[in-house]
PDB file of C-alpha atoms in Angstrom:
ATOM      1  CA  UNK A1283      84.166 111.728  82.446  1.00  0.00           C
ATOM      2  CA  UNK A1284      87.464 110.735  83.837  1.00  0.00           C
ATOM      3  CA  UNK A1285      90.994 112.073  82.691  1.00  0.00           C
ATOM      4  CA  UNK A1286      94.738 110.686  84.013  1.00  0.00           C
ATOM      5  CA  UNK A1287      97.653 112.950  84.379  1.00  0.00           C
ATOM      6  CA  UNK A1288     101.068 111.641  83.520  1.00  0.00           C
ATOM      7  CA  UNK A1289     103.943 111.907  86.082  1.00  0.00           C
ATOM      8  CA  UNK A1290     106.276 114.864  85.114  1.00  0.00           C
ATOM      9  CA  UNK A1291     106.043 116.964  88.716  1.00  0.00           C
ATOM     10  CA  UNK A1292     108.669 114.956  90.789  1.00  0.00           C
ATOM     11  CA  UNK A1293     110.040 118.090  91.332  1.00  0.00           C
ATOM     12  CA  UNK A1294     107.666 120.790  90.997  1.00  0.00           C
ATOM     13  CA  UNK A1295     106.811 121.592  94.672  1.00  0.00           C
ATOM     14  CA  UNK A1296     109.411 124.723  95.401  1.00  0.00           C
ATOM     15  CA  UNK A1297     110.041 124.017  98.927  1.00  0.00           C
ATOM     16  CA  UNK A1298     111.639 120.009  97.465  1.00  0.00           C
ATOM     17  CA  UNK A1299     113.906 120.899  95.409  1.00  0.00           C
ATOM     18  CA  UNK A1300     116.617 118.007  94.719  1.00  0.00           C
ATOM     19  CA  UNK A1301     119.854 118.392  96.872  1.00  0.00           C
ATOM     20  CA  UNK A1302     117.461 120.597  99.326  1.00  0.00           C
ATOM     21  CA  UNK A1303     116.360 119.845 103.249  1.00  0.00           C
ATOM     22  CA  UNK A1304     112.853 120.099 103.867  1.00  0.00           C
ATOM     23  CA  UNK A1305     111.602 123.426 105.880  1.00  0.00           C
ATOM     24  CA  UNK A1306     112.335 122.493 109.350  1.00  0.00           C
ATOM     25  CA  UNK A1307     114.216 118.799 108.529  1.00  0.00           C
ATOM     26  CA  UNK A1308     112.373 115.879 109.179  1.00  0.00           C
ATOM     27  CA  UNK A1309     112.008 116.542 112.305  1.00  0.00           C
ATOM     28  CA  UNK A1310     108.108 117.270 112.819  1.00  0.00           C
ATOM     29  CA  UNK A1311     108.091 118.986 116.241  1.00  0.00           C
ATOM     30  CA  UNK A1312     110.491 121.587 115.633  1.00  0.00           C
ATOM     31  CA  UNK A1313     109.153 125.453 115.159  1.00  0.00           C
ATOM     32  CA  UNK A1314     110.044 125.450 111.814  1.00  0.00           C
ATOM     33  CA  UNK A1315     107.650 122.609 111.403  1.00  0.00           C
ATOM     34  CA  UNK A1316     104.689 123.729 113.548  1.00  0.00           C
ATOM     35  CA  UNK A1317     104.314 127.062 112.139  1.00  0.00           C
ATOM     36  CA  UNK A1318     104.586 125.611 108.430  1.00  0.00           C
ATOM     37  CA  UNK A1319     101.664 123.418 110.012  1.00  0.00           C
ATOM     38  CA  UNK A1320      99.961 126.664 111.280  1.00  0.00           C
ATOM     39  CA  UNK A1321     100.214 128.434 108.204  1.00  0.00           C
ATOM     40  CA  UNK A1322      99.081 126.045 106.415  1.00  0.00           C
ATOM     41  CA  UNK A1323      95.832 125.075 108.249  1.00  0.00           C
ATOM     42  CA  UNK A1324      95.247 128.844 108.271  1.00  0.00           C
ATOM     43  CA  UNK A1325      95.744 128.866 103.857  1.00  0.00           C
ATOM     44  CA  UNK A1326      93.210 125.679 103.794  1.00  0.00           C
ATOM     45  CA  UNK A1327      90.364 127.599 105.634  1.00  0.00           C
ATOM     46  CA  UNK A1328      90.957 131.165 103.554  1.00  0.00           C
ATOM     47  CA  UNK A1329      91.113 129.290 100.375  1.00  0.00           C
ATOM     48  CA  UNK A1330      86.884 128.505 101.303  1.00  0.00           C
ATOM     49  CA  UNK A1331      86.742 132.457 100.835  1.00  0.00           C
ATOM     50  CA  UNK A1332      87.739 134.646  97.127  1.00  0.00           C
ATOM     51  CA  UNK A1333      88.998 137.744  97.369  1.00  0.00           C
ATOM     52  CA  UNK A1334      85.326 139.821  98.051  1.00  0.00           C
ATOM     53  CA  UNK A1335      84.859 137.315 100.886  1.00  0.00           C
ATOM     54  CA  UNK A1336      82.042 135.255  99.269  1.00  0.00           C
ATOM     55  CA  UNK A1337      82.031 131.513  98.844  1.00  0.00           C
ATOM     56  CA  UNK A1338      84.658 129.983  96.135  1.00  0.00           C
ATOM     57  CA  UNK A1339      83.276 127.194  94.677  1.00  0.00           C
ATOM     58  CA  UNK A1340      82.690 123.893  96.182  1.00  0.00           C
ATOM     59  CA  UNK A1341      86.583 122.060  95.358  1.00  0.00           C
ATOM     60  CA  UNK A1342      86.676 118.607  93.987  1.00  0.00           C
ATOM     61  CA  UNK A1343      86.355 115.549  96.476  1.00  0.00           C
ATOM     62  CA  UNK A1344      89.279 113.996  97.086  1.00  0.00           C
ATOM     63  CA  UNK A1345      89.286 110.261  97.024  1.00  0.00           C
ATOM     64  CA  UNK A1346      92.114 108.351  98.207  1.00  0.00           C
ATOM     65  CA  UNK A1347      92.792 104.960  96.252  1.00  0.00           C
ATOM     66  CA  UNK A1348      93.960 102.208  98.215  1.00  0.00           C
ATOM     67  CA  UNK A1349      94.950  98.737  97.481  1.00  0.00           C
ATOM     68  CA  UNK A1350      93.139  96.624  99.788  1.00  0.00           C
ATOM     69  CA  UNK A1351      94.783  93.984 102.123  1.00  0.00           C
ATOM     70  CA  UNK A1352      94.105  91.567 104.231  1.00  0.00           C
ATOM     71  CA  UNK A1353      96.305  92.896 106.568  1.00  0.00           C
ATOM     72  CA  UNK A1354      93.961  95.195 109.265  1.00  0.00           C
ATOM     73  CA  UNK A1355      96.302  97.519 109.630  1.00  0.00           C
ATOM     74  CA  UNK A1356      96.885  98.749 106.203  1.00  0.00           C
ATOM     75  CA  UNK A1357      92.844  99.859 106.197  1.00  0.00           C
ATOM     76  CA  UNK A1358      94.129 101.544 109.898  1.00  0.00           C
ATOM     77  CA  UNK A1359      96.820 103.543 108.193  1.00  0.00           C
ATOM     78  CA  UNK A1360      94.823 104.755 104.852  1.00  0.00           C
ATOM     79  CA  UNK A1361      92.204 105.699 107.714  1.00  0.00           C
ATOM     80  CA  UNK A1362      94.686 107.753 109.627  1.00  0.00           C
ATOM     81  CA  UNK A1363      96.338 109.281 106.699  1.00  0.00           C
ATOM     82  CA  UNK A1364      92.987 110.475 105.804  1.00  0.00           C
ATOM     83  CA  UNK A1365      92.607 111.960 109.015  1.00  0.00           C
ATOM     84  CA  UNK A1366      95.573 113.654 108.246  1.00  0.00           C
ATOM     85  CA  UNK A1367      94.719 115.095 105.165  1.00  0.00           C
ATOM     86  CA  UNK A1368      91.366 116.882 106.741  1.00  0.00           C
ATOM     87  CA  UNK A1369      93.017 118.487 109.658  1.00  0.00           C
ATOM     88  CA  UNK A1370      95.665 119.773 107.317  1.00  0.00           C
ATOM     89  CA  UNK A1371      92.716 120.861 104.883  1.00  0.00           C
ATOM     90  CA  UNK A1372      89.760 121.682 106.846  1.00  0.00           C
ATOM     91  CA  UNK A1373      86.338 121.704 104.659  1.00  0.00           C
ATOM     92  CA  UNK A1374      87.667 119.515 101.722  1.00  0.00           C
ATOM     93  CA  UNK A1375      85.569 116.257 101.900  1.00  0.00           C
ATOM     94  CA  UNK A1376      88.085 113.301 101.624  1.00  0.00           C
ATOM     95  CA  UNK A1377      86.745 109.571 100.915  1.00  0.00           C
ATOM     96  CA  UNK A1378      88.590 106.551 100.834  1.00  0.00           C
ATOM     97  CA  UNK A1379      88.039 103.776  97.694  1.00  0.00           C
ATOM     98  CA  UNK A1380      89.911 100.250  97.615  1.00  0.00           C
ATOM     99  CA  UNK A1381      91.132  98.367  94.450  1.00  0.00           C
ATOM    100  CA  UNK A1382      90.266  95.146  96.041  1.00  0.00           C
ATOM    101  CA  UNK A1383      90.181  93.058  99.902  1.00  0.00           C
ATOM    102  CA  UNK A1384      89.236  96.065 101.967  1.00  0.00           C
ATOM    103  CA  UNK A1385      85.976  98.176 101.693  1.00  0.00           C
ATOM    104  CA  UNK A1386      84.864 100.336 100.752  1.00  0.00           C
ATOM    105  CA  UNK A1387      85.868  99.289  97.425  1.00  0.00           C
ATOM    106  CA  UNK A1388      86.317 102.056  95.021  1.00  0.00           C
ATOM    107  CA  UNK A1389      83.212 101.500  92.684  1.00  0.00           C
ATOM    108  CA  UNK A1390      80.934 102.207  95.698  1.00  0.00           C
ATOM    109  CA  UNK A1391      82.497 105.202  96.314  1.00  0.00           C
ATOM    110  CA  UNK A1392      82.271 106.528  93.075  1.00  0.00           C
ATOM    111  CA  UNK A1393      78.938 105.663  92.618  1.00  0.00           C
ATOM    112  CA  UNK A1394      77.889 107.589  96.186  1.00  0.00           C
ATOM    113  CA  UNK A1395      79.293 111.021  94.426  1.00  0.00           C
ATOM    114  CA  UNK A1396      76.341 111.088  92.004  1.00  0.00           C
ATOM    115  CA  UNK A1397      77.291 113.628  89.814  1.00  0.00           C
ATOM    116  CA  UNK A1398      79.997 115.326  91.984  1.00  0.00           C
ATOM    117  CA  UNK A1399      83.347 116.474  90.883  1.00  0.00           C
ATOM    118  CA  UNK A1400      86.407 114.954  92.043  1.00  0.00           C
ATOM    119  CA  UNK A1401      89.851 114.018  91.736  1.00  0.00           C
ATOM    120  CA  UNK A1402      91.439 110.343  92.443  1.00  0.00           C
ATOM    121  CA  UNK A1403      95.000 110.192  94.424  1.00  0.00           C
ATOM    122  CA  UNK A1404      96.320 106.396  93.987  1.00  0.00           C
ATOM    123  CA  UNK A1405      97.996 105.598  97.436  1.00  0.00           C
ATOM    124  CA  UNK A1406     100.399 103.899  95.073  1.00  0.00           C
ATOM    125  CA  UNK A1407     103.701 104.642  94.679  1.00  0.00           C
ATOM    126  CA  UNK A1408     104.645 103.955  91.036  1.00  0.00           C
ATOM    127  CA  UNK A1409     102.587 103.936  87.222  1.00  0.00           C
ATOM    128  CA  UNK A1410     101.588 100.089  86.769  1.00  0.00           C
ATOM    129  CA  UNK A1411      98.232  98.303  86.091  1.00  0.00           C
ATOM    130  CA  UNK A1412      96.173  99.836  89.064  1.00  0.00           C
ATOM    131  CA  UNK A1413      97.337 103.296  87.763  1.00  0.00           C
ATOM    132  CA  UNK A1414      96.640 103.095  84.167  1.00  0.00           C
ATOM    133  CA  UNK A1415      93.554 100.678  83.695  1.00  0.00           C
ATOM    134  CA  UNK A1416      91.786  99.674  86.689  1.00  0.00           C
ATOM    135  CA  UNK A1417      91.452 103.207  88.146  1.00  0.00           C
ATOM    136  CA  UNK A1418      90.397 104.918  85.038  1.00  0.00           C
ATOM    137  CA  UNK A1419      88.392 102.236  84.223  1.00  0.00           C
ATOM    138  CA  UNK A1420      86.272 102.768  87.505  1.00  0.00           C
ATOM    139  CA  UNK A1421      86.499 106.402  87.117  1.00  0.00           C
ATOM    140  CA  UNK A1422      84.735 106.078  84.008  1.00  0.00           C
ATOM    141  CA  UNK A1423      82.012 103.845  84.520  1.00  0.00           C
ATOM    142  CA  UNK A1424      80.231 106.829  86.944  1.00  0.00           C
ATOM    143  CA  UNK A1425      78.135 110.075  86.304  1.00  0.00           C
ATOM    144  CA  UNK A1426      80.875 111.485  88.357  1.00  0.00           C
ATOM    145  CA  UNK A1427      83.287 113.960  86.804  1.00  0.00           C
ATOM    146  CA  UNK A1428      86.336 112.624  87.929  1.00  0.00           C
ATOM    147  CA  UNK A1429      90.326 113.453  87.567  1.00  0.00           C
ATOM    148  CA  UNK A1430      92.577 110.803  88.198  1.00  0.00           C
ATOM    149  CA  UNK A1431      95.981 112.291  89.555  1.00  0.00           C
ATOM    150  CA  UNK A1432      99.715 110.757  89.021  1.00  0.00           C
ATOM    151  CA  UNK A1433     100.384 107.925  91.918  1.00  0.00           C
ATOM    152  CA  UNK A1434     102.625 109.360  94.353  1.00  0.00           C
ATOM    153  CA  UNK A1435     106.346 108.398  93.098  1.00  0.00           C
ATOM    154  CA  UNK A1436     108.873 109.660  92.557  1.00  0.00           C
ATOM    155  CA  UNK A1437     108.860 112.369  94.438  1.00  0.00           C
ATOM    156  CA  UNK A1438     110.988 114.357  96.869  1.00  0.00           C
ATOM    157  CA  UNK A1439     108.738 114.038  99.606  1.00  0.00           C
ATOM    158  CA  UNK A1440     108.661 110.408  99.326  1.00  0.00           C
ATOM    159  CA  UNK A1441     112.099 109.789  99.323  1.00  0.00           C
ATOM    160  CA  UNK A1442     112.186 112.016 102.447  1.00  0.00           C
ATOM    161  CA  UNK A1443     109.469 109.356 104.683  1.00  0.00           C
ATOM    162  CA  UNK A1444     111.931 106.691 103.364  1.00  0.00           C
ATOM    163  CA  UNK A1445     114.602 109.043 105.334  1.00  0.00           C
ATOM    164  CA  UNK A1446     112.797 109.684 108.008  1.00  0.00           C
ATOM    165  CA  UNK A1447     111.151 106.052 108.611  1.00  0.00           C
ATOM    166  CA  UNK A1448     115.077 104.842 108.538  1.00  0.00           C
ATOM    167  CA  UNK A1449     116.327 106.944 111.141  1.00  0.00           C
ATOM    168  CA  UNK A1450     113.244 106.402 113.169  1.00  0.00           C
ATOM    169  CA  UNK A1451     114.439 102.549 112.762  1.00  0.00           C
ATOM    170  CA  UNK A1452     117.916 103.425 113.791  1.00  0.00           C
ATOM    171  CA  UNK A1453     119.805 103.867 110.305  1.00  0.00           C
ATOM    172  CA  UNK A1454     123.130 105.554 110.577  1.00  0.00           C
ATOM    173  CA  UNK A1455     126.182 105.042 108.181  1.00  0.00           C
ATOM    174  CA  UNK A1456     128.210 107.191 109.458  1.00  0.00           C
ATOM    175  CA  UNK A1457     129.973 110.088 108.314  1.00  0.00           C
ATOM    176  CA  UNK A1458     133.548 108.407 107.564  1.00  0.00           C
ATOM    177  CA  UNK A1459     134.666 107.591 104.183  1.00  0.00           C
ATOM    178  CA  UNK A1460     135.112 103.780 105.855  1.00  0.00           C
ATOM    179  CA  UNK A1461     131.737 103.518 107.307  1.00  0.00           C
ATOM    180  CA  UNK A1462     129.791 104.486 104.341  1.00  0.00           C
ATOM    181  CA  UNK A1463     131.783 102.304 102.535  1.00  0.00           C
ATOM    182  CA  UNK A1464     130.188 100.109 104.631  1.00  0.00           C
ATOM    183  CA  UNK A1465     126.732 100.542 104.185  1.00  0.00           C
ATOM    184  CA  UNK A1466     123.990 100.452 101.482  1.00  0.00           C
ATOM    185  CA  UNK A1467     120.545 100.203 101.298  1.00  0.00           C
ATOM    186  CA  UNK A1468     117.536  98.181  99.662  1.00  0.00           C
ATOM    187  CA  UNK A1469     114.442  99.953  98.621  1.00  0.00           C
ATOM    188  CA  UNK A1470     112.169  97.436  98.953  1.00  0.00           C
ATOM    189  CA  UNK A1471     108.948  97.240  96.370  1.00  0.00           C
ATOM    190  CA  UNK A1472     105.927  95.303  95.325  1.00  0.00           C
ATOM    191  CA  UNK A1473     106.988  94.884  92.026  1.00  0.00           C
ATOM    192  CA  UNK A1474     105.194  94.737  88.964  1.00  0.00           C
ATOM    193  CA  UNK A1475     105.305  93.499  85.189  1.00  0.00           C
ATOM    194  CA  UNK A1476     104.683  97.182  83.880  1.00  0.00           C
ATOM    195  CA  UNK A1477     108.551  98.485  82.591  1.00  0.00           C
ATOM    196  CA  UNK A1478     107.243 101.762  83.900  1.00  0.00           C
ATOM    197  CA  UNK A1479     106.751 100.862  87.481  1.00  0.00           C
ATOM    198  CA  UNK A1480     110.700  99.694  87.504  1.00  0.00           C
ATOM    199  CA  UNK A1481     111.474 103.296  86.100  1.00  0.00           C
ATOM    200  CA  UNK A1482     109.816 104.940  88.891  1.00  0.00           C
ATOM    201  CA  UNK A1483     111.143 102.939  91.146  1.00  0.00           C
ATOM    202  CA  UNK A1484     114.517 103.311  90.310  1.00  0.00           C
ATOM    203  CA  UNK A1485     114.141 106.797  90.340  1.00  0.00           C
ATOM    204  CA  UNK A1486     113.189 106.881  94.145  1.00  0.00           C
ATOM    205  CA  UNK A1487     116.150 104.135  95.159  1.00  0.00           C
ATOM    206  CA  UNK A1488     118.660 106.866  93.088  1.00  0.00           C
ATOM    207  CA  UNK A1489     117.090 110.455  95.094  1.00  0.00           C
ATOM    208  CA  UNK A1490     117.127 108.098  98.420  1.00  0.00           C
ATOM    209  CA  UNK A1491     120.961 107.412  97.310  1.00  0.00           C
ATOM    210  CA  UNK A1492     121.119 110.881  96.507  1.00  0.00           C
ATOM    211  CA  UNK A1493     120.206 111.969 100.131  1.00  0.00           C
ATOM    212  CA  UNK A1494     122.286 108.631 101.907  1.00  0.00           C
ATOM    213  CA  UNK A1495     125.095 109.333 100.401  1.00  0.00           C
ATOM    214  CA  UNK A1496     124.930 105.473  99.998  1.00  0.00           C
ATOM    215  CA  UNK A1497     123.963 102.736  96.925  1.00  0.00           C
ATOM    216  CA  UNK A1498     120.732 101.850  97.311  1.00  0.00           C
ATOM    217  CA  UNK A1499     119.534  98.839  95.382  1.00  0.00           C
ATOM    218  CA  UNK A1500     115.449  98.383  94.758  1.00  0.00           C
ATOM    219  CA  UNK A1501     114.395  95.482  95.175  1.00  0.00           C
ATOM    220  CA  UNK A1502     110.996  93.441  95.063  1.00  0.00           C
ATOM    221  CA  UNK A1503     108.293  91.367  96.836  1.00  0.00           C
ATOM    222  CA  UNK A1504     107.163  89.853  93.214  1.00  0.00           C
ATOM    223  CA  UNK A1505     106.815  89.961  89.814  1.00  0.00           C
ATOM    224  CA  UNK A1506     110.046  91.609  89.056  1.00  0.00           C
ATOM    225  CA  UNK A1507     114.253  90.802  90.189  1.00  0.00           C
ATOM    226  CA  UNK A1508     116.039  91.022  92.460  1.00  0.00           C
ATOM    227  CA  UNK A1509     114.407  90.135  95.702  1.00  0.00           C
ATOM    228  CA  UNK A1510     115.323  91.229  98.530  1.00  0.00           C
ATOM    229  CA  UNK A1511     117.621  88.837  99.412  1.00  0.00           C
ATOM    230  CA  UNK A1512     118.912  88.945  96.510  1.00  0.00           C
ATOM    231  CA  UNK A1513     120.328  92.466  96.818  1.00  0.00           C
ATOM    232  CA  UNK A1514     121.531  92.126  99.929  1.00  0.00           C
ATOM    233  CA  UNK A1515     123.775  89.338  98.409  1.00  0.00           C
ATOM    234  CA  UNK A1516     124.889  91.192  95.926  1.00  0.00           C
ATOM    235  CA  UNK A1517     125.796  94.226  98.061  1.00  0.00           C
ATOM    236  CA  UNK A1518     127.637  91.738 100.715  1.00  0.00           C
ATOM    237  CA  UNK A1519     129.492  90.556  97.157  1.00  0.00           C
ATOM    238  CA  UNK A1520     130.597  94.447  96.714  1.00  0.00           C
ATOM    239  CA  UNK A1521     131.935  94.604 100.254  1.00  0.00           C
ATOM    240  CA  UNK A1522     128.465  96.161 101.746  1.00  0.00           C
ATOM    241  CA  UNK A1523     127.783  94.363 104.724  1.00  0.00           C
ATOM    242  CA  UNK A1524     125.687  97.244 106.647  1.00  0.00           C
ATOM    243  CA  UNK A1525     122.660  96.838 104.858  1.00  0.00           C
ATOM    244  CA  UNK A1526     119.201  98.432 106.263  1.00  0.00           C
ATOM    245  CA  UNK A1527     116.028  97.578 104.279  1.00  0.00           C
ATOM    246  CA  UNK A1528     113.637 100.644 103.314  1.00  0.00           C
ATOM    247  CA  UNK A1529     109.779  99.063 103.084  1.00  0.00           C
ATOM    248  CA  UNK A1530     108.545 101.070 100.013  1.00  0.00           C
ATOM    249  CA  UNK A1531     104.619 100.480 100.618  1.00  0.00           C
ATOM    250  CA  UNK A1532     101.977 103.103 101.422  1.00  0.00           C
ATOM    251  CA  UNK A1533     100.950 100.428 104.334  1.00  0.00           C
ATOM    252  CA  UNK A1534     101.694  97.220 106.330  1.00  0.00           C
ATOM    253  CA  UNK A1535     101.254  94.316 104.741  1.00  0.00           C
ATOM    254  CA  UNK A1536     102.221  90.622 103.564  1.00  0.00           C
ATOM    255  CA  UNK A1537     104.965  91.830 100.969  1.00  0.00           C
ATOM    256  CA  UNK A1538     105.765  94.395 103.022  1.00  0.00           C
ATOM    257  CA  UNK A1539     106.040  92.107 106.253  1.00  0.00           C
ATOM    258  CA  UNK A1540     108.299  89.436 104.129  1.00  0.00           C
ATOM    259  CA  UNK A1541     110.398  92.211 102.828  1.00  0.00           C
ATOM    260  CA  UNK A1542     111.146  93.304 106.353  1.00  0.00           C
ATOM    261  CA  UNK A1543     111.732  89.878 107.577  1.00  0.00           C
ATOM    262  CA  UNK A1544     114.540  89.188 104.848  1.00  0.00           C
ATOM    263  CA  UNK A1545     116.839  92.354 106.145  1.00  0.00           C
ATOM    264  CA  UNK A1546     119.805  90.958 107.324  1.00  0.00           C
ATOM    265  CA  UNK A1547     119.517  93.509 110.320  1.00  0.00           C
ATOM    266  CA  UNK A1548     117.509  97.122 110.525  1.00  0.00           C
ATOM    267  CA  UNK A1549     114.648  97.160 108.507  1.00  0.00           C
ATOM    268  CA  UNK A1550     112.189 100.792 108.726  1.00  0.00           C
ATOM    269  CA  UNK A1551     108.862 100.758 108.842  1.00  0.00           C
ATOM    270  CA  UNK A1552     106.084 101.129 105.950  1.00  0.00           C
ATOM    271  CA  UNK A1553     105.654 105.224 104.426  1.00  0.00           C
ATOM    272  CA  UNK A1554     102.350 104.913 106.328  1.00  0.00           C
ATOM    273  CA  UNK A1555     100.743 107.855 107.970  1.00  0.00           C
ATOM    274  CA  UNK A1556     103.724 110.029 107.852  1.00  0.00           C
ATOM    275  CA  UNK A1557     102.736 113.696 108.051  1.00  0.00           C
ATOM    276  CA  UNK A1558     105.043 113.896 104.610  1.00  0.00           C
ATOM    277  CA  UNK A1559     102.474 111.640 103.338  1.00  0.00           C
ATOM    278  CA  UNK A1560     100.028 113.711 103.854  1.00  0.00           C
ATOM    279  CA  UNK A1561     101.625 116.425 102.177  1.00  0.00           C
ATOM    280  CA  UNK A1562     102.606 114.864  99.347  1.00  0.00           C
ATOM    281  CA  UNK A1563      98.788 113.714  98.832  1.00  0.00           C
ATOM    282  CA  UNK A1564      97.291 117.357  99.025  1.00  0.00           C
ATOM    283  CA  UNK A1565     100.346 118.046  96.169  1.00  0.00           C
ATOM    284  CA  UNK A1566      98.719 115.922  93.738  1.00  0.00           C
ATOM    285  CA  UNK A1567      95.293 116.761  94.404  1.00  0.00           C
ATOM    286  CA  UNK A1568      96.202 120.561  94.399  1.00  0.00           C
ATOM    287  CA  UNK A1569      97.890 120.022  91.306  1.00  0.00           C
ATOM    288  CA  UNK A1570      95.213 117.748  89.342  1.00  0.00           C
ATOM    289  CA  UNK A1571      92.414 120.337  90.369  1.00  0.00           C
ATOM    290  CA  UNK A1572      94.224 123.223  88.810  1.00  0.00           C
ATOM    291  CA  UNK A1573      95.241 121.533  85.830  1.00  0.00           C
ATOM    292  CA  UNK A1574      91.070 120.245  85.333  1.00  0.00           C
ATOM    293  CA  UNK A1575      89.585 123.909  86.549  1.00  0.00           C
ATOM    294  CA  UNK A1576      92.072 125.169  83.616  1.00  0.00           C
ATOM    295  CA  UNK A1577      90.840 122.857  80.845  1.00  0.00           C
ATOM    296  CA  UNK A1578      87.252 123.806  81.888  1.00  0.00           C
ATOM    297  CA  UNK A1579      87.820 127.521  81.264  1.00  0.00           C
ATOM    298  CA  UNK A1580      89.623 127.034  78.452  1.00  0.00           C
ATOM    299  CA  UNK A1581      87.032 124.936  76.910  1.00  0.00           C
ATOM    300  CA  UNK A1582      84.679 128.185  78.069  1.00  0.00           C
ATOM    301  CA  UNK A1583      86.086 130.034  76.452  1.00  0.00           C
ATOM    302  CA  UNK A1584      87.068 128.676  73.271  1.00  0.00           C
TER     303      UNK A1584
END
């Protein structure tokens, strides 16, 4: 039994509100940070416990759904990400499924729950093929009772990796009215066919633009126009010759790699492993649980 959620949560986390700064910035080492980190270790081991102390319920598995490269070091940064996720939610079992190229590959996963409960995050960033047949499709071909949560954009805490991978990379526009004139951005994507993924998409290069203060063009690898070079082109054409490329993939990669290579100058790195990631992951498996735990008891008691 499998069930999808649409996306209508990009800003339903209270501490990413649009226009807002993340507790603490993006800078992870400051106090603000490291107690948020605290507390919330400390909230994933009382949740184990109701309110008279005795065991809750066993929570849903969480399996991560990646794409699959050939790349090694995408199946490196899905495994670190996981890592991630358990140390910021100690005692929920986390499992990792791939679409295709990388095991292990998400049928087998599935299959190895038996008749567990458990809730799919796609590691993908917008709706598309993956998101609305493949990974249902699998979902429902187990004993498993399975929820299959939004994929990860738009969101807030998305567009604040892209931030923080570009200053990590060096991005800086400036704070004059000349400099940002300057200066634009392309969000660079995989692309797909799916008019839905373009939406989404677009949605993340206008938050990111939101939080620049800069245009920021998406952009993709293939399957969809422009490509990257493309944009940057075009932006040159509009008098934007500072232009920094934002990688918009969960992990390293080919399209990711040629994306980067077609910057005219500073290009970020991948989303990745980001501790945002991580976040952002636990939001819509928090999120997905609830919403399935409700429909059970209201199908109790009905």
């Amino acid at each position: 039994m499998t069930a999808s959620l649409p996306v209508h949560d990009q800003y339903d986390d209270p501490d990413h509100r649009p226009g807002g700064e993340l507790p603490g910035g993006v800078h992870l080492d400051s106090t603000a940070q490291i107690m948020n980190r605290i507390s919330t270790r400390l909230a994933g081991r009382l949740s184990l416990l109701a309110r008279d102390r005795t065991p809750r319920p066993t929570p849903p598995v969480l399996v991560l759904v990646a794409h699959g490269s050939r790349d090694p070091r995408a199946l490196a940064t899905v495994r670190t990400l996981a890592e991630r996720i358990r140390e910021l939610r100690p005692g929920l079992s986390v499992r990792l499924g791939h679409i295709e190229l990388d095991e292990p590959l998400l049928p087998d996963t599935l299959a190895a729950l038996g008749e567990e409960s458990a809730v799919l995050v796609p590691l993908l960033l917008s709706r598309g093929h993956h998101v609305k047949r493949d990974i249902p499709e699998a979902a429902a071909a187990v004993p498993a009772r399975t929820r299959v949560a939004p994929p990860l954009g738009p969101h807030p805490l998305l567009v604040a990796t892209l931030h923080a991978r570009l200053l990590e990379a060096g991005w800086h526009a400036g704070t004059s009215g000349a400099g940002r004139a300057r200066s634009a951005v392309v969000l660079a994507a995989a692309g797909s066919r799916d008019p839905d993924a373009a939406l989404d998409t677009g949605r993340t290069a206008e938050l990111l633009a939101d939080r620049l203060g800069v245009p920021v063009v998406p952009a993709y690898a293939s399957a969809a126009a422009p490509t990257v070079a493309d944009a940057v082109r075009s932006l040159n054409a509009r008098g934007r010759h500072r232009v920094a490329v934002a990688p918009y993939f969960t992990a390293p990669g080919r399209f990711a790699t040629e994306c980067a290579r077609a910057a005219p100058g500073l290009a970020a790195a991948p989303l990745g492993a980001h501790p945002l990631m991580a976040r952002l992951v636990l939001h819509r498996y928090d999120r997905t649980a609830a919403t399935a735990a409700g429909t059970e008891r209201a199908l109790s008691s009905a």
